[in-house]
PDB file of C-alpha atoms in Angstrom:
ATOM      1  CA  MET A   1     -29.936  23.149 -18.922  1.00  0.00           C
ATOM      2  CA  THR A   2     -31.182  19.017 -19.604  1.00  0.00           C
ATOM      3  CA  LYS A   3     -29.017  17.207 -21.625  1.00  0.00           C
ATOM      4  CA  LYS A   4     -32.313  16.737 -24.292  1.00  0.00           C
ATOM      5  CA  LEU A   5     -32.340  20.475 -24.534  1.00  0.00           C
ATOM      6  CA  PHE A   6     -27.836  20.833 -25.250  1.00  0.00           C
ATOM      7  CA  ALA A   7     -28.378  17.865 -27.162  1.00  0.00           C
ATOM      8  CA  LEU A   8     -30.968  19.729 -29.262  1.00  0.00           C
ATOM      9  CA  ILE A   9     -29.017  22.812 -29.385  1.00  0.00           C
ATOM     10  CA  ILE A  10     -25.907  21.276 -30.151  1.00  0.00           C
ATOM     11  CA  MET A  11     -28.163  19.349 -32.947  1.00  0.00           C
ATOM     12  CA  SER A  12     -29.255  22.906 -34.400  1.00  0.00           C
ATOM     13  CA  ILE A  13     -25.736  25.081 -34.171  1.00  0.00           C
ATOM     14  CA  LEU A  14     -23.543  21.754 -36.101  1.00  0.00           C
ATOM     15  CA  LEU A  15     -25.787  20.960 -38.398  1.00  0.00           C
ATOM     16  CA  CYS A  16     -28.966  22.082 -40.789  1.00  0.00           C
ATOM     17  CA  GLY A  17     -31.348  24.058 -38.366  1.00  0.00           C
ATOM     18  CA  CYS A  18     -34.435  23.606 -40.144  1.00  0.00           C
ATOM     19  CA  GLY A  19     -36.237  22.489 -43.862  1.00  0.00           C
ATOM     20  CA  ASN A  20     -39.659  22.631 -45.678  1.00  0.00           C
ATOM     21  CA  VAL A  21     -41.036  21.427 -48.940  1.00  0.00           C
ATOM     22  CA  GLU A  22     -41.302  24.162 -51.139  1.00  0.00           C
ATOM     23  CA  LYS A  23     -43.890  21.586 -54.103  1.00  0.00           C
ATOM     24  CA  ASP A  24     -42.921  22.293 -58.010  1.00  0.00           C
ATOM     25  CA  THR A  25     -46.535  22.647 -59.800  1.00  0.00           C
ATOM     26  CA  THR A  26     -44.728  24.469 -62.675  1.00  0.00           C
ATOM     27  CA  ASN A  27     -44.618  20.558 -64.097  1.00  0.00           C
ATOM     28  CA  GLU A  28     -46.794  18.553 -62.600  1.00  0.00           C
ATOM     29  CA  ALA A  29     -44.780  15.279 -64.688  1.00  0.00           C
ATOM     30  CA  LEU A  30     -42.054  15.788 -62.664  1.00  0.00           C
ATOM     31  CA  GLN A  31     -44.346  15.601 -59.379  1.00  0.00           C
ATOM     32  CA  VAL A  32     -44.572  11.609 -59.312  1.00  0.00           C
ATOM     33  CA  ALA A  33     -40.339  10.268 -60.217  1.00  0.00           C
ATOM     34  CA  THR A  34     -39.755   7.191 -62.514  1.00  0.00           C
ATOM     35  CA  GLU A  35     -37.259   5.518 -59.922  1.00  0.00           C
ATOM     36  CA  ALA A  36     -35.617   6.198 -56.149  1.00  0.00           C
ATOM     37  CA  PRO A  37     -32.677   8.393 -56.178  1.00  0.00           C
ATOM     38  CA  THR A  38     -29.608   6.113 -56.855  1.00  0.00           C
ATOM     39  CA  PHE A  39     -29.188   5.105 -52.946  1.00  0.00           C
ATOM     40  CA  PRO A  40     -27.559   2.202 -50.691  1.00  0.00           C
ATOM     41  CA  VAL A  41     -30.715  -0.894 -49.960  1.00  0.00           C
ATOM     42  CA  SER A  42     -30.902  -0.266 -46.005  1.00  0.00           C
ATOM     43  CA  SER A  43     -32.602  -2.048 -44.010  1.00  0.00           C
ATOM     44  CA  TYR A  44     -34.102  -0.120 -42.080  1.00  0.00           C
ATOM     45  CA  ILE A  45     -35.100   3.173 -45.033  1.00  0.00           C
ATOM     46  CA  ASP A  46     -37.082   1.794 -48.262  1.00  0.00           C
ATOM     47  CA  THR A  47     -36.631   4.084 -50.617  1.00  0.00           C
ATOM     48  CA  SER A  48     -39.199   1.958 -53.766  1.00  0.00           C
ATOM     49  CA  ASP A  49     -42.252   3.952 -53.554  1.00  0.00           C
ATOM     50  CA  LEU A  50     -41.057   8.107 -53.258  1.00  0.00           C
ATOM     51  CA  THR A  51     -42.765  10.620 -55.349  1.00  0.00           C
ATOM     52  CA  TYR A  52     -40.875  13.857 -56.245  1.00  0.00           C
ATOM     53  CA  THR A  53     -42.504  16.913 -54.235  1.00  0.00           C
ATOM     54  CA  GLY A  54     -40.252  19.782 -55.037  1.00  0.00           C
ATOM     55  CA  ASP A  55     -37.388  21.587 -53.401  1.00  0.00           C
ATOM     56  CA  TYR A  56     -36.401  21.214 -49.720  1.00  0.00           C
ATOM     57  CA  THR A  57     -34.575  23.912 -48.973  1.00  0.00           C
ATOM     58  CA  ILE A  58     -33.117  23.795 -45.641  1.00  0.00           C
ATOM     59  CA  GLU A  59     -30.895  26.717 -43.563  1.00  0.00           C
ATOM     60  CA  MET A  60     -27.041  25.915 -42.835  1.00  0.00           C
ATOM     61  CA  TYR A  61     -27.356  28.197 -39.494  1.00  0.00           C
ATOM     62  CA  HIS A  62     -31.344  28.391 -39.067  1.00  0.00           C
ATOM     63  CA  GLY A  63     -32.211  31.767 -36.937  1.00  0.00           C
ATOM     64  CA  TYR A  64     -28.281  33.146 -38.025  1.00  0.00           C
ATOM     65  CA  SER A  65     -28.346  36.846 -39.311  1.00  0.00           C
ATOM     66  CA  PHE A  66     -25.830  36.906 -42.692  1.00  0.00           C
ATOM     67  CA  GLU A  67     -24.033  38.873 -45.048  1.00  0.00           C
ATOM     68  CA  GLY A  68     -22.552  37.999 -48.311  1.00  0.00           C
ATOM     69  CA  ASP A  69     -20.933  40.386 -50.828  1.00  0.00           C
ATOM     70  CA  LYS A  70     -22.709  39.175 -53.710  1.00  0.00           C
ATOM     71  CA  ASN A  71     -25.951  37.872 -52.162  1.00  0.00           C
ATOM     72  CA  GLN A  72     -24.877  34.875 -50.997  1.00  0.00           C
ATOM     73  CA  THR A  73     -26.848  33.200 -48.513  1.00  0.00           C
ATOM     74  CA  LEU A  74     -26.671  30.723 -45.910  1.00  0.00           C
ATOM     75  CA  THR A  75     -30.124  28.022 -47.655  1.00  0.00           C
ATOM     76  CA  HIS A  76     -29.753  24.652 -49.782  1.00  0.00           C
ATOM     77  CA  TYR A  77     -31.796  23.596 -51.663  1.00  0.00           C
ATOM     78  CA  PHE A  78     -32.264  19.807 -52.287  1.00  0.00           C
ATOM     79  CA  ASP A  79     -34.697  17.418 -53.756  1.00  0.00           C
ATOM     80  CA  GLY A  80     -37.628  16.627 -52.413  1.00  0.00           C
ATOM     81  CA  TYR A  81     -39.470  13.138 -51.976  1.00  0.00           C
ATOM     82  CA  LYS A  82     -42.168  10.999 -49.738  1.00  0.00           C
ATOM     83  CA  SER A  83     -42.934   7.970 -49.625  1.00  0.00           C
ATOM     84  CA  LYS A  84     -46.435   6.730 -49.542  1.00  0.00           C
ATOM     85  CA  ASP A  85     -45.827   5.624 -45.783  1.00  0.00           C
ATOM     86  CA  GLY A  86     -46.069   9.594 -45.198  1.00  0.00           C
ATOM     87  CA  GLU A  87     -41.735   9.535 -44.611  1.00  0.00           C
ATOM     88  CA  ILE A  88     -39.799  12.607 -45.289  1.00  0.00           C
ATOM     89  CA  PHE A  89     -36.472  12.593 -47.574  1.00  0.00           C
ATOM     90  CA  ALA A  90     -34.010  14.784 -48.720  1.00  0.00           C
ATOM     91  CA  PHE A  91     -31.223  14.344 -51.381  1.00  0.00           C
ATOM     92  CA  ASP A  92     -28.045  16.655 -52.498  1.00  0.00           C
ATOM     93  CA  LYS A  93     -27.120  16.582 -56.373  1.00  0.00           C
ATOM     94  CA  HIS A  94     -24.827  13.573 -56.016  1.00  0.00           C
ATOM     95  CA  ASN A  95     -28.559  12.059 -54.543  1.00  0.00           C
ATOM     96  CA  ARG A  96     -26.981  11.584 -51.118  1.00  0.00           C
ATOM     97  CA  LEU A  97     -29.404  11.658 -48.255  1.00  0.00           C
ATOM     98  CA  ARG A  98     -29.637  14.677 -46.096  1.00  0.00           C
ATOM     99  CA  PHE A  99     -32.755  14.505 -44.282  1.00  0.00           C
ATOM    100  CA  TYR A 100     -34.702  12.037 -43.226  1.00  0.00           C
ATOM    101  CA  SER A 101     -37.980  12.308 -41.199  1.00  0.00           C
ATOM    102  CA  LEU A 102     -40.260   9.476 -40.530  1.00  0.00           C
ATOM    103  CA  GLU A 103     -44.201  11.364 -39.779  1.00  0.00           C
ATOM    104  CA  GLN A 104     -46.725   8.975 -38.264  1.00  0.00           C
ATOM    105  CA  TYR A 105     -45.154   6.254 -35.329  1.00  0.00           C
ATOM    106  CA  ASP A 106     -46.428   4.145 -32.881  1.00  0.00           C
ATOM    107  CA  LYS A 107     -45.835   6.355 -29.665  1.00  0.00           C
ATOM    108  CA  SER A 108     -47.693   4.289 -26.581  1.00  0.00           C
ATOM    109  CA  LYS A 109     -44.779   2.179 -27.464  1.00  0.00           C
ATOM    110  CA  ASP A 110     -42.476   2.115 -23.729  1.00  0.00           C
ATOM    111  CA  CYS A 111     -39.061   1.993 -24.735  1.00  0.00           C
ATOM    112  CA  THR A 112     -37.227  -1.881 -23.965  1.00  0.00           C
ATOM    113  CA  LEU A 113     -34.001  -0.860 -25.439  1.00  0.00           C
ATOM    114  CA  SER A 114     -31.301  -0.093 -23.277  1.00  0.00           C
ATOM    115  CA  GLU A 115     -29.293   2.636 -24.549  1.00  0.00           C
ATOM    116  CA  GLU A 116     -26.754   0.040 -25.801  1.00  0.00           C
ATOM    117  CA  GLU A 117     -29.309  -1.153 -28.449  1.00  0.00           C
ATOM    118  CA  MET A 118     -30.112   1.803 -29.391  1.00  0.00           C
ATOM    119  CA  ARG A 119     -26.390   3.268 -30.325  1.00  0.00           C
ATOM    120  CA  GLU A 120     -25.953  -0.640 -32.282  1.00  0.00           C
ATOM    121  CA  ILE A 121     -29.326   0.587 -34.254  1.00  0.00           C
ATOM    122  CA  CYS A 122     -28.028   4.013 -35.192  1.00  0.00           C
ATOM    123  CA  ASP A 123     -24.705   3.061 -36.200  1.00  0.00           C
ATOM    124  CA  LYS A 124     -26.450   0.019 -38.646  1.00  0.00           C
ATOM    125  CA  VAL A 125     -28.410   2.477 -39.617  1.00  0.00           C
ATOM    126  CA  LEU A 126     -25.823   5.022 -40.539  1.00  0.00           C
ATOM    127  CA  SER A 127     -23.423   2.528 -41.653  1.00  0.00           C
ATOM    128  CA  GLU A 128     -25.588   1.513 -44.871  1.00  0.00           C
ATOM    129  CA  ILE A 129     -26.325   5.274 -46.061  1.00  0.00           C
ATOM    130  CA  ILE A 130     -23.035   7.257 -45.360  1.00  0.00           C
ATOM    131  CA  PRO A 131     -19.982   6.205 -47.480  1.00  0.00           C
ATOM    132  CA  GLY A 132     -16.424   5.988 -45.198  1.00  0.00           C
ATOM    133  CA  TYR A 133     -19.206   6.098 -41.988  1.00  0.00           C
ATOM    134  CA  GLU A 134     -16.569   4.017 -40.232  1.00  0.00           C
ATOM    135  CA  LYS A 135     -14.257   7.685 -40.357  1.00  0.00           C
ATOM    136  CA  TYR A 136     -16.893   9.322 -37.874  1.00  0.00           C
ATOM    137  CA  GLU A 137     -16.199   9.328 -33.902  1.00  0.00           C
ATOM    138  CA  TYR A 138     -18.154   9.920 -31.159  1.00  0.00           C
ATOM    139  CA  SER A 139     -19.736  13.279 -30.374  1.00  0.00           C
ATOM    140  CA  SER A 140     -22.720  13.399 -28.067  1.00  0.00           C
ATOM    141  CA  SER A 141     -25.575  11.482 -26.780  1.00  0.00           C
ATOM    142  CA  PHE A 142     -29.327  11.096 -25.541  1.00  0.00           C
ATOM    143  CA  TYR A 143     -31.162   8.869 -24.113  1.00  0.00           C
ATOM    144  CA  ASP A 144     -34.233   9.265 -21.877  1.00  0.00           C
ATOM    145  CA  ARG A 145     -36.408   6.353 -21.968  1.00  0.00           C
ATOM    146  CA  THR A 146     -39.992   7.516 -21.017  1.00  0.00           C
ATOM    147  CA  ALA A 147     -39.268  10.594 -24.424  1.00  0.00           C
ATOM    148  CA  LEU A 148     -41.117  10.361 -27.444  1.00  0.00           C
ATOM    149  CA  VAL A 149     -37.575  11.217 -28.402  1.00  0.00           C
ATOM    150  CA  ALA A 150     -35.957   8.345 -26.545  1.00  0.00           C
ATOM    151  CA  TYR A 151     -32.024   8.351 -28.376  1.00  0.00           C
ATOM    152  CA  GLU A 152     -30.381  11.054 -30.176  1.00  0.00           C
ATOM    153  CA  LEU A 153     -26.329  10.302 -31.717  1.00  0.00           C
ATOM    154  CA  LEU A 154     -24.085  13.338 -32.912  1.00  0.00           C
ATOM    155  CA  MET A 155     -21.366  11.497 -34.667  1.00  0.00           C
ATOM    156  CA  VAL A 156     -19.232  14.143 -37.032  1.00  0.00           C
ATOM    157  CA  ASN A 157     -16.395  13.482 -39.659  1.00  0.00           C
ATOM    158  CA  LYS A 158     -14.240  16.469 -39.568  1.00  0.00           C
ATOM    159  CA  THR A 159     -10.535  16.476 -41.174  1.00  0.00           C
ATOM    160  CA  ASP A 160      -7.699  19.517 -42.817  1.00  0.00           C
ATOM    161  CA  SER A 161     -10.290  19.863 -45.340  1.00  0.00           C
ATOM    162  CA  VAL A 162     -14.403  18.608 -44.657  1.00  0.00           C
ATOM    163  CA  SER A 163     -16.292  18.655 -41.491  1.00  0.00           C
ATOM    164  CA  ASN A 164     -19.264  16.584 -42.097  1.00  0.00           C
ATOM    165  CA  GLY A 165     -21.727  14.902 -39.562  1.00  0.00           C
ATOM    166  CA  VAL A 166     -24.759  13.618 -38.889  1.00  0.00           C
ATOM    167  CA  VAL A 167     -27.737  13.681 -36.476  1.00  0.00           C
ATOM    168  CA  ILE A 168     -29.311  10.779 -35.742  1.00  0.00           C
ATOM    169  CA  THR A 169     -33.083  10.495 -33.429  1.00  0.00           C
ATOM    170  CA  LEU A 170     -35.315   6.973 -32.634  1.00  0.00           C
ATOM    171  CA  THR A 171     -38.250   6.101 -31.392  1.00  0.00           C
ATOM    172  CA  PRO A 172     -39.040   4.330 -28.176  1.00  0.00           C
ATOM    173  CA  SER A 173     -39.409   1.415 -30.509  1.00  0.00           C
ATOM    174  CA  GLY A 174     -36.477   1.849 -31.787  1.00  0.00           C
ATOM    175  CA  GLU A 175     -37.501   3.508 -35.687  1.00  0.00           C
ATOM    176  CA  VAL A 176     -35.457   5.943 -37.064  1.00  0.00           C
ATOM    177  CA  ARG A 177     -37.186   9.336 -36.555  1.00  0.00           C
ATOM    178  CA  HIS A 178     -35.017  12.147 -37.699  1.00  0.00           C
ATOM    179  CA  MET A 179     -31.839  12.252 -39.367  1.00  0.00           C
ATOM    180  CA  ASN A 180     -30.182  15.233 -40.868  1.00  0.00           C
ATOM    181  CA  ILE A 181     -26.701  14.782 -42.657  1.00  0.00           C
ATOM    182  CA  SER A 182     -24.420  17.823 -43.715  1.00  0.00           C
ATOM    183  CA  TYR A 183     -21.258  17.560 -45.557  1.00  0.00           C
ATOM    184  CA  TYR A 184     -19.068  20.460 -46.096  1.00  0.00           C
ATOM    185  CA  ASP A 185     -15.875  21.068 -47.481  1.00  0.00           C
ATOM    186  CA  LEU A 186     -13.099  23.322 -45.285  1.00  0.00           C
ATOM    187  CA  PRO A 187     -11.309  26.186 -47.319  1.00  0.00           C
ATOM    188  CA  ASP A 188      -7.443  26.228 -46.761  1.00  0.00           C
ATOM    189  CA  GLU A 189      -5.694  29.045 -44.672  1.00  0.00           C
ATOM    190  CA  SER A 190      -4.501  30.497 -47.786  1.00  0.00           C
ATOM    191  CA  GLN A 191      -8.734  31.077 -49.300  1.00  0.00           C
ATOM    192  CA  ILE A 192      -9.590  33.059 -45.856  1.00  0.00           C
ATOM    193  CA  ASP A 193      -9.298  36.444 -45.690  1.00  0.00           C
ATOM    194  CA  ARG A 194      -8.998  37.682 -42.323  1.00  0.00           C
ATOM    195  CA  GLU A 195      -8.566  40.965 -42.652  1.00  0.00           C
ATOM    196  CA  TYR A 196     -11.684  41.223 -44.818  1.00  0.00           C
ATOM    197  CA  PHE A 197     -13.876  38.587 -42.282  1.00  0.00           C
ATOM    198  CA  ASP A 198     -12.109  40.852 -38.498  1.00  0.00           C
ATOM    199  CA  ALA A 199     -13.523  44.166 -40.308  1.00  0.00           C
ATOM    200  CA  LYS A 200     -17.488  42.741 -40.529  1.00  0.00           C
ATOM    201  CA  PHE A 201     -16.972  41.323 -37.696  1.00  0.00           C
ATOM    202  CA  ASP A 202     -15.853  44.241 -36.477  1.00  0.00           C
ATOM    203  CA  GLU A 203     -18.732  45.616 -37.571  1.00  0.00           C
ATOM    204  CA  LYS A 204     -20.953  43.992 -36.674  1.00  0.00           C
ATOM    205  CA  ILE A 205     -19.723  44.521 -32.916  1.00  0.00           C
ATOM    206  CA  LYS A 206     -20.450  48.081 -33.369  1.00  0.00           C
ATOM    207  CA  GLU A 207     -24.012  47.995 -34.372  1.00  0.00           C
ATOM    208  CA  TYR A 208     -24.944  45.527 -31.236  1.00  0.00           C
ATOM    209  CA  GLU A 209     -23.160  48.793 -29.213  1.00  0.00           C
ATOM    210  CA  GLU A 210     -25.175  51.102 -30.727  1.00  0.00           C
ATOM    211  CA  ARG A 211     -28.354  49.851 -29.981  1.00  0.00           C
ATOM    212  CA  GLY A 212     -28.093  49.348 -25.795  1.00  0.00           C
ATOM    213  CA  ASP A 213     -25.914  49.147 -23.212  1.00  0.00           C
ATOM    214  CA  ILE A 214     -22.574  46.758 -24.140  1.00  0.00           C
ATOM    215  CA  HIS A 215     -19.647  45.776 -21.134  1.00  0.00           C
ATOM    216  CA  HIS A 216     -17.771  43.215 -22.825  1.00  0.00           C
ATOM    217  CA  TYR A 217     -18.554  40.208 -25.326  1.00  0.00           C
ATOM    218  CA  THR A 218     -17.171  36.771 -25.970  1.00  0.00           C
ATOM    219  CA  VAL A 219     -17.151  34.651 -29.196  1.00  0.00           C
ATOM    220  CA  ASP A 220     -18.110  31.095 -29.169  1.00  0.00           C
ATOM    221  CA  ASP A 221     -17.549  29.569 -31.873  1.00  0.00           C
ATOM    222  CA  GLU A 222     -15.985  30.914 -35.429  1.00  0.00           C
ATOM    223  CA  LYS A 223     -16.500  28.210 -38.281  1.00  0.00           C
ATOM    224  CA  TYR A 224     -15.019  28.802 -41.840  1.00  0.00           C
ATOM    225  CA  TYR A 225     -17.094  26.948 -44.738  1.00  0.00           C
ATOM    226  CA  LEU A 226     -15.856  26.519 -48.429  1.00  0.00           C
ATOM    227  CA  VAL A 227     -19.360  26.740 -50.811  1.00  0.00           C
ATOM    228  CA  ASP A 228     -18.822  26.681 -54.546  1.00  0.00           C
ATOM    229  CA  ASP A 229     -17.085  29.743 -55.255  1.00  0.00           C
ATOM    230  CA  SER A 230     -16.999  31.296 -51.652  1.00  0.00           C
ATOM    231  CA  VAL A 231     -15.822  31.534 -48.026  1.00  0.00           C
ATOM    232  CA  TYR A 232     -18.682  31.293 -45.085  1.00  0.00           C
ATOM    233  CA  ALA A 233     -17.438  32.956 -41.980  1.00  0.00           C
ATOM    234  CA  ILE A 234     -20.019  31.702 -39.135  1.00  0.00           C
ATOM    235  CA  TYR A 235     -19.972  33.344 -35.768  1.00  0.00           C
ATOM    236  CA  THR A 236     -21.932  33.222 -32.737  1.00  0.00           C
ATOM    237  CA  VAL A 237     -21.380  35.341 -30.258  1.00  0.00           C
ATOM    238  CA  THR A 238     -22.244  35.912 -26.125  1.00  0.00           C
ATOM    239  CA  PHE A 239     -22.900  39.720 -24.717  1.00  0.00           C
ATOM    240  CA  TYR A 240     -23.180  40.566 -21.778  1.00  0.00           C
ATOM    241  CA  ASP A 241     -23.811  43.948 -19.946  1.00  0.00           C
ATOM    242  CA  ASN A 242     -22.206  44.032 -16.725  1.00  0.00           C
ATOM    243  CA  PRO A 243     -18.681  42.408 -15.308  1.00  0.00           C
ATOM    244  CA  ILE A 244     -18.957  39.661 -14.050  1.00  0.00           C
ATOM    245  CA  SER A 245     -17.729  38.200 -10.529  1.00  0.00           C
ATOM    246  CA  GLU A 246     -17.045  34.908  -9.297  1.00  0.00           C
ATOM    247  CA  ASP A 247     -19.659  35.939  -6.429  1.00  0.00           C
ATOM    248  CA  SER A 248     -22.493  36.768  -8.487  1.00  0.00           C
ATOM    249  CA  GLU A 249     -24.128  36.428 -11.343  1.00  0.00           C
ATOM    250  CA  ASP A 250     -26.519  39.018 -11.966  1.00  0.00           C
ATOM    251  CA  TYR A 251     -25.819  40.057 -15.424  1.00  0.00           C
ATOM    252  CA  ALA A 252     -27.441  40.395 -18.245  1.00  0.00           C
ATOM    253  CA  MET A 253     -26.177  38.380 -21.682  1.00  0.00           C
ATOM    254  CA  PHE A 254     -27.687  36.690 -24.648  1.00  0.00           C
ATOM    255  CA  CYS A 255     -26.483  35.419 -27.218  1.00  0.00           C
ATOM    256  CA  GLU A 256     -26.492  35.649 -31.284  1.00  0.00           C
ATOM    257  CA  GLY A 257     -25.452  34.399 -34.260  1.00  0.00           C
ATOM    258  CA  PHE A 258     -23.916  35.935 -37.948  1.00  0.00           C
ATOM    259  CA  GLY A 259     -22.228  35.411 -40.667  1.00  0.00           C
ATOM    260  CA  PHE A 260     -20.595  36.907 -44.103  1.00  0.00           C
ATOM    261  CA  ALA A 261     -19.674  35.620 -47.314  1.00  0.00           C
ATOM    262  CA  LYS A 262     -16.735  36.229 -49.748  1.00  0.00           C
ATOM    263  CA  THR A 263     -16.102  34.707 -53.017  1.00  0.00           C
ATOM    264  CA  LEU A 264     -12.856  33.778 -53.656  1.00  0.00           C
ATOM    265  CA  GLU A 265     -10.154  35.626 -56.182  1.00  0.00           C
ATOM    266  CA  LYS A 266      -9.847  33.836 -59.217  1.00  0.00           C
TER     267      LYS A 266
END
């Protein structure tokens, strides 16, 4: 697996999966913003000419099957905007930037910036738009001066109560091409109903075992989030149909992601 593919997988798993703009035509007067959302002045990102485009939806974990006790979903609805230059923005209810995409950029430019210079640009941009960015820590990066995405950086800020992260990518000329920014609260242990989630997990595993010959499985990732009044449990599981031996790789496997939600008791 290449470094580039690994970085993209990390981006899709740790942060938001994908999004799309849904234009609200019920009130055309709302389509043009009278003023840009409150946003820190950035020397790289211009928010002075934004037009409102409707809800921008982002799935917390794209491609994961999901079950909630009160029909909860992993979809977030943000306010979508577009600039005259074709840039796409998504802001949450706190006017924090959650997604940015530069759709049109010069693809003919050769990369003349070093990996260190790319990192400096990313840190400059993120320090201007993310409150408390100095608390974020390096997670991973990718650099390829021959690629359209010449640099990609993943930074995280995780404590006992929050799990925040950002993925930012640059073009060969050093322009910001994409940003995906997440802010998630974490439940404390008293809010996680282990018995409930373990039972739901076992039920899901039985469903997979009934579909085919599953020899064993491994839980590759298990996360818990607190969203509004619900706790979300998210799992990534790899299934195997044969034993793993040290001298052979002759076995089949597949990876699945799924999750559950339970409303907190009041």
